[in-house]
N, CA and C of each residue as an Amber inpcrd file, in Angstrom:
protein
   342
   0.8320000  -1.1810000   0.0000000   0.0000000   0.0000000   0.0000000
   0.8750000   1.2420000   0.0000000   0.4250000   2.2610000  -0.7100000
   1.0870000   3.5580000  -0.7090000   0.4740000   4.3970000   0.4010000
   1.3340000   5.0180000   1.1920000   0.8840000   5.9330000   2.2370000
   1.3750000   7.3280000   1.8880000   0.4470000   8.2660000   1.8700000
   0.7770000   9.6680000   1.6180000   0.4850000  10.4430000   2.8920000
   1.4830000  11.1580000   3.3860000   1.3300000  11.9870000   4.5840000
   1.4550000  13.4470000   4.1640000   0.3940000  14.2150000   4.3420000
   0.3940000  15.6410000   4.0350000   0.6130000  16.3880000   5.3440000
   1.6180000  17.2450000   5.3940000   1.9110000  18.0180000   6.6040000
   1.4500000  19.4600000   6.4120000   0.6100000  19.8970000   7.3220000
   0.0800000  21.2580000   7.2780000   0.5200000  22.0410000   8.5120000
   0.6310000  23.3420000   8.3140000   0.8760000  24.2280000   9.4470000
  -0.4570000  24.4650000  10.1540000  -0.3980000  25.0940000  11.3060000
  -1.6190000  25.3650000  12.0800000  -2.6360000  26.1840000  11.3050000
  -2.1720000  27.0160000  10.3690000  -3.0900000  27.8510000   9.5940000
  -3.6760000  27.1130000   8.3830000  -3.3320000  25.8310000   8.2440000
  -3.8860000  25.0130000   7.1680000  -3.0370000  24.9160000   5.9220000
  -1.9980000  25.7480000   5.8260000  -1.1390000  25.6930000   4.6430000
  -0.2850000  24.4300000   4.6570000  -0.1250000  23.8350000   3.4970000
   0.7310000  22.6470000   3.3600000   2.1830000  23.0960000   3.3780000
   3.0150000  22.4080000   4.1540000   4.4390000  22.7360000   4.1280000
   5.2920000  21.5500000   3.6880000   4.6610000  20.4030000   3.4380000
   5.4180000  19.2750000   2.9210000   4.5510000  18.0440000   2.8010000
   5.1390000  17.0110000   2.1980000   4.4500000  15.7370000   2.0850000
   5.4670000  14.6190000   1.9640000   5.0000000  13.4070000   2.2570000
   5.8400000  12.2160000   2.1700000   5.0110000  11.0980000   1.5570000
   5.6070000  10.3960000   0.6180000   4.9530000   9.2650000  -0.0410000
   5.8630000   8.0560000   0.1430000   5.2920000   6.9430000   0.6110000
   6.1270000   5.7470000   0.7430000   5.3180000   4.4920000   0.4710000
   6.0260000   3.4900000   0.0090000   5.4180000   2.2000000  -0.2540000
   5.1170000   1.9780000  -1.7220000   4.6030000   0.8070000  -1.9890000
   4.2050000   0.4170000  -3.3390000   2.7600000  -0.0530000  -3.2810000
   1.9990000   0.2530000  -4.3120000   0.5710000  -0.0670000  -4.3080000
   0.3170000  -1.5660000  -4.3040000   1.0450000  -2.3040000  -5.1280000
   0.7810000  -3.7330000  -5.2430000  -0.4440000  -4.0340000  -6.0870000
  -0.8830000  -3.0680000  -6.8600000  -2.0480000  -3.2590000  -7.7370000
  -1.7160000  -4.1960000  -8.8920000  -0.4870000  -4.0940000  -9.3990000
  -0.0370000  -4.9350000 -10.5210000   1.4710000  -5.1050000 -10.4130000
   2.0370000  -5.8850000 -11.3240000   3.4820000  -6.0840000 -11.3490000
   4.2030000  -4.7580000 -11.5750000   5.4340000  -4.6520000 -11.0500000
   6.2130000  -3.4340000 -11.2990000   6.2890000  -3.1480000 -12.8080000
   6.1410000  -1.8840000 -13.1470000   6.1320000  -1.4930000 -14.5470000
   4.7460000  -1.5250000 -15.1680000   3.8000000  -2.1890000 -14.4940000
   2.4210000  -2.2730000 -14.9700000   1.4280000  -1.6690000 -13.9780000
   1.9390000  -1.1890000 -12.8630000   1.0890000  -0.7330000 -11.7650000
   0.6120000   0.6990000 -12.0080000  -0.6310000   0.8510000 -12.4150000
  -1.1610000   2.1750000 -12.7380000  -1.3600000   3.0420000 -11.5040000
  -1.5460000   2.4390000 -10.3440000  -1.7030000   3.2260000  -9.1200000
  -0.3640000   3.8700000  -8.7570000   0.7040000   3.0810000  -8.7670000
   2.0340000   3.6320000  -8.4950000   2.4040000   4.7030000  -9.5220000
   2.1250000   4.4190000 -10.7710000   2.4470000   5.3780000 -11.8310000
   1.6770000   6.6800000 -11.6500000   0.4120000   6.5770000 -11.2990000
  -0.4010000   7.7720000 -11.0950000   0.0870000   8.6040000  -9.9290000
   0.3630000   7.9540000  -8.8120000   0.8310000   8.6620000  -7.6250000
   2.1860000   9.3100000  -7.8970000   3.0800000   8.5750000  -8.5550000
   4.4000000   9.1320000  -8.8820000   4.2780000  10.3280000  -9.8120000
   3.4420000  10.2120000 -10.8210000   3.2580000  11.3220000 -11.7670000
   2.7280000  12.5670000 -11.0720000   1.7390000  12.3830000 -10.2160000
   1.1250000  13.5220000  -9.5280000   2.1150000  14.1830000  -8.5690000
   2.8050000  13.3950000  -7.7650000   3.6730000  13.9760000  -6.7380000
   4.9530000  14.5690000  -7.3240000   5.6240000  13.8320000  -8.1840000
   6.8530000  14.3490000  -8.7990000   6.5090000  15.5260000  -9.7130000
   5.4130000  15.4170000 -10.4380000   4.9780000  16.5150000 -11.2980000
   4.6770000  17.7830000 -10.5170000   4.1200000  17.6330000  -9.3290000
   3.8390000  18.7950000  -8.4870000   5.1270000  19.4690000  -8.0370000
   6.0880000  18.6840000  -7.5770000   7.3780000  19.2510000  -7.1650000
   8.0270000  19.9820000  -8.3410000   8.0160000  19.3580000  -9.5120000
   8.6090000  19.9820000 -10.6990000   7.8570000  21.2480000 -11.1010000
   6.5330000  21.2330000 -11.0020000   5.7240000  22.4080000 -11.3460000
   5.9890000  23.5620000 -10.3850000   6.1000000  23.2630000  -9.1070000
   6.3870000  24.3100000  -8.1210000   7.7130000  24.9840000  -8.4530000
   8.7110000  24.1910000  -8.7840000  10.0160000  24.7470000  -9.1210000
   9.9570000  25.5640000 -10.4100000   9.3640000  25.0030000 -11.4590000
   9.3520000  25.6580000 -12.7650000   8.4600000  26.9020000 -12.7980000
   7.3300000  26.8540000 -12.1140000   6.3620000  27.9390000 -12.2190000
   6.5050000  29.0220000 -11.1590000   7.0860000  28.6650000 -10.0060000
   7.1940000  29.6590000  -8.9320000   8.6340000  29.9680000  -8.5320000
   9.5670000  29.1250000  -8.9400000  10.9580000  29.3150000  -8.5460000
  11.2680000  28.8080000  -7.1510000  10.2860000  28.2600000  -6.4660000
  10.4850000  27.7090000  -5.1210000  11.0610000  26.3060000  -5.2360000
  12.1780000  26.0810000  -4.5770000  12.8300000  24.7760000  -4.6060000
  12.5010000  24.0360000  -3.3030000  11.7710000  22.9320000  -3.4270000
  11.4530000  22.1200000  -2.2530000  12.6580000  21.2590000  -1.8840000
  12.8180000  21.0190000  -0.6100000  13.8480000  20.0900000  -0.1410000
  13.3010000  18.6840000  -0.3550000  13.9190000  17.9120000  -1.2390000
  13.3740000  16.6010000  -1.5900000  14.3650000  15.4830000  -1.3070000
  13.7950000  14.3300000  -1.0340000  14.5340000  13.0680000  -0.9460000
  13.6970000  12.0390000  -1.6850000  14.3440000  11.2510000  -2.5310000
  13.6090000  10.2500000  -3.2980000  14.4830000   9.0080000  -3.4610000
  13.8570000   7.8680000  -3.2110000  14.5520000   6.5940000  -3.3950000
  13.5340000   5.4760000  -3.3920000  13.4950000   4.6800000  -4.4240000
  12.6890000   3.4720000  -4.5320000  11.4380000   3.3960000  -3.6840000
  10.3630000   4.0200000  -4.1040000   9.1130000   3.9490000  -3.3650000
   8.9900000   4.9660000  -2.2500000   9.8900000   5.9520000  -2.2300000
   9.8540000   6.9730000  -1.1910000  10.1110000   8.3370000  -1.8070000
   9.2890000   9.3160000  -1.4480000   9.5000000  10.7120000  -1.8280000
   9.0970000  11.5810000  -0.6570000   9.9960000  12.4610000  -0.2690000
   9.7200000  13.4540000   0.7600000   9.9990000  14.8170000   0.1420000
   9.0790000  15.7570000   0.3120000   9.2600000  17.1110000  -0.2070000
   8.7570000  18.1100000   0.8340000   9.6150000  19.0490000   1.1840000
   9.3020000  20.0360000   2.2100000   9.6540000  21.4190000   1.6690000
   8.7670000  22.3650000   1.9040000   9.0350000  23.7430000   1.4900000
  10.1300000  24.3400000   2.3640000  10.9710000  25.1690000   1.7750000
  11.9830000  25.8400000   2.5980000  11.3100000  26.7960000   3.5750000
  11.9630000  27.0600000   4.6840000  11.3450000  27.9000000   5.7100000
  11.1190000  29.3230000   5.2250000  11.8700000  29.7800000   4.2590000
  11.6910000  31.1410000   3.7440000  10.6220000  31.2160000   2.6590000
   9.7730000  30.2060000   2.5620000   8.7520000  30.1210000   1.5240000
   7.6640000  31.1830000   1.6660000   7.7080000  31.9800000   2.6880000
   6.6950000  33.0130000   2.9220000   6.8500000  34.1610000   1.9180000
   7.0290000  33.8290000   0.6650000   7.2910000  34.8300000  -0.3570000
   6.0200000  35.2210000  -1.0950000   6.1960000  36.0260000  -2.1060000
   5.0610000  36.4430000  -2.9250000   4.4830000  35.2790000  -3.7170000
   5.2210000  34.1910000  -3.8510000   4.7470000  33.0150000  -4.5860000
   3.9850000  32.0340000  -3.7030000   3.8120000  32.3390000  -2.4450000
   3.1920000  31.4150000  -1.5020000   1.8110000  30.9420000  -1.9580000
   1.0030000  31.8520000  -2.4580000  -0.3390000  31.4810000  -2.9180000
  -0.3020000  30.5130000  -4.0800000   0.6210000  30.7330000  -5.0070000
   0.7580000  29.8340000  -6.1550000   1.2320000  28.4540000  -5.7080000
   2.1890000  28.4360000  -4.8040000   2.7120000  27.1660000  -4.2870000
   1.5960000  26.3960000  -3.5960000   0.8110000  27.0740000  -2.7660000
  -0.2840000  26.4110000  -2.0600000  -1.3300000  25.8790000  -3.0260000
  -1.6230000  26.6300000  -4.0800000  -2.5860000  26.1700000  -5.0770000
  -2.1080000  24.8760000  -5.7380000  -0.8380000  24.8170000  -6.0760000
  -0.2940000  23.6060000  -6.6910000  -0.3180000  22.4280000  -5.7150000
   0.0130000  22.6740000  -4.4600000  -0.0070000  21.5940000  -3.4630000
  -1.4260000  21.1130000  -3.1820000  -2.3810000  22.0370000  -3.0850000
  -3.7710000  21.6320000  -2.8540000  -4.3100000  20.8690000  -4.0660000
  -3.8870000  21.2500000  -5.2550000  -4.2710000  20.5150000  -6.4620000
  -3.7340000  19.0890000  -6.4110000  -2.5000000  18.9370000  -5.9440000
  -1.9120000  17.6050000  -5.7950000  -2.7590000  16.7520000  -4.8540000
  -3.1780000  17.3400000  -3.7330000  -3.9930000  16.5940000  -2.7650000
  -5.2940000  16.1380000  -3.4180000  -5.9400000  17.0120000  -4.1760000
  -7.1840000  16.6370000  -4.8600000  -6.9670000  15.5040000  -5.8530000
  -5.8700000  15.5620000  -6.6010000  -5.5870000  14.4870000  -7.5620000
  -5.3220000  13.1620000  -6.8450000  -4.5800000  13.2080000  -5.7430000
  -4.3220000  11.9880000  -4.9810000  -5.6090000  11.4400000  -4.3760000
  -6.4900000  12.3240000  -3.9210000  -7.7730000  11.8650000  -3.3820000
  -8.6120000  11.2070000  -4.4660000  -8.5200000  11.7050000  -5.6900000
  -9.2160000  11.0730000  -6.8130000  -8.7140000   9.6690000  -7.0610000
  -7.4010000   9.4800000  -6.9830000  -6.8310000   8.1370000  -7.1360000
  -7.3070000   7.2490000  -5.9880000  -7.2680000   7.7900000  -4.7700000
  -7.6890000   7.0070000  -3.5960000  -9.1670000   6.6320000  -3.6640000
  -9.9910000   7.4960000  -4.2250000 -11.4130000   7.1760000  -4.3580000
 -11.6260000   5.9570000  -5.2510000 -10.7970000   5.8140000  -6.2660000
 -10.9400000   4.6910000  -7.1980000 -10.1790000   3.4460000  -6.7590000
  -9.1030000   3.6230000  -5.9970000  -8.2330000   2.5000000  -5.6240000
  -7.9560000   2.5250000  -4.1260000  -9.0150000   2.6210000  -3.3550000
  -8.9450000   2.7960000  -1.9000000  -8.0480000   1.7690000  -1.1930000
  -8.0470000   0.5360000  -1.6640000  -7.2610000  -0.5000000  -0.9720000
  -5.7670000  -0.4400000  -1.2880000  -5.3640000   0.4890000  -2.1730000
  -3.9640000   0.5650000  -2.5780000  -3.2670000   1.8490000  -2.1680000
  -4.0210000   2.8310000  -1.6900000  -3.4360000   4.1120000  -1.2920000
  -4.2030000   4.6820000  -0.1090000  -3.4520000   5.2220000   0.8450000
  -4.0400000   5.8500000   2.0270000  -3.4370000   7.2420000   2.1660000
  -4.2890000   8.2330000   2.3660000  -3.8410000   9.6120000   2.5290000
  -4.1380000  10.0500000   3.9520000  -3.1040000  10.5550000   4.6110000
  -3.2470000  11.0520000   5.9850000  -2.8040000  12.5100000   5.9990000
  -3.4150000  13.2810000   6.8690000  -3.0030000  14.6640000   7.0450000
  -2.6730000  14.8930000   8.5100000  -1.6340000  15.6900000   8.7360000
  -1.2810000  16.0370000  10.1040000  -0.9610000  17.5280000  10.1580000
  -1.2210000  18.0880000  11.3120000  -0.9180000  19.4950000  11.5420000
   0.2770000  19.5760000  12.4720000   1.2600000  20.3600000  12.0640000
   2.4410000  20.5520000  12.9090000   2.2980000  21.8510000  13.6530000
   2.5590000  21.7950000  14.9120000   2.4420000  22.9830000  15.7540000
   3.7110000  23.8170000  15.6180000   3.5130000  25.1020000  15.6980000
   4.6120000  26.0480000  15.6040000   5.4800000  25.9280000  16.8430000
   6.8200000  25.9120000  16.6430000   7.7340000  25.8730000  17.7790000
   7.8160000  27.2540000  18.4060000   7.8810000  27.2740000  19.7070000
   7.9250000  28.5670000  20.4230000   9.2790000  28.8260000  20.9890000
């Protein structure tokens, strides 16, 4: 199963996400669930970089992707970045609606450090 963890700040803005696991829907190379999730998540990171100039801190390796916005992301592009991230969540939810047993989406809110 693929697990997607969306991390939000207290104000609801997304500041990162993590994807791990394999769907197991079909053999590697034929798995449309894995392909869809990979396309949506990697495409979102690439779109954020290309369209807003914001570079997410990413780690990727065999069934794992972590992407976190830099702390200085409070720029004029913040609204555009959030729109792209919220769009990613909607696309992943669409995949989960059709393939519920192969993907799970969780959201967590991180509290501000004092």
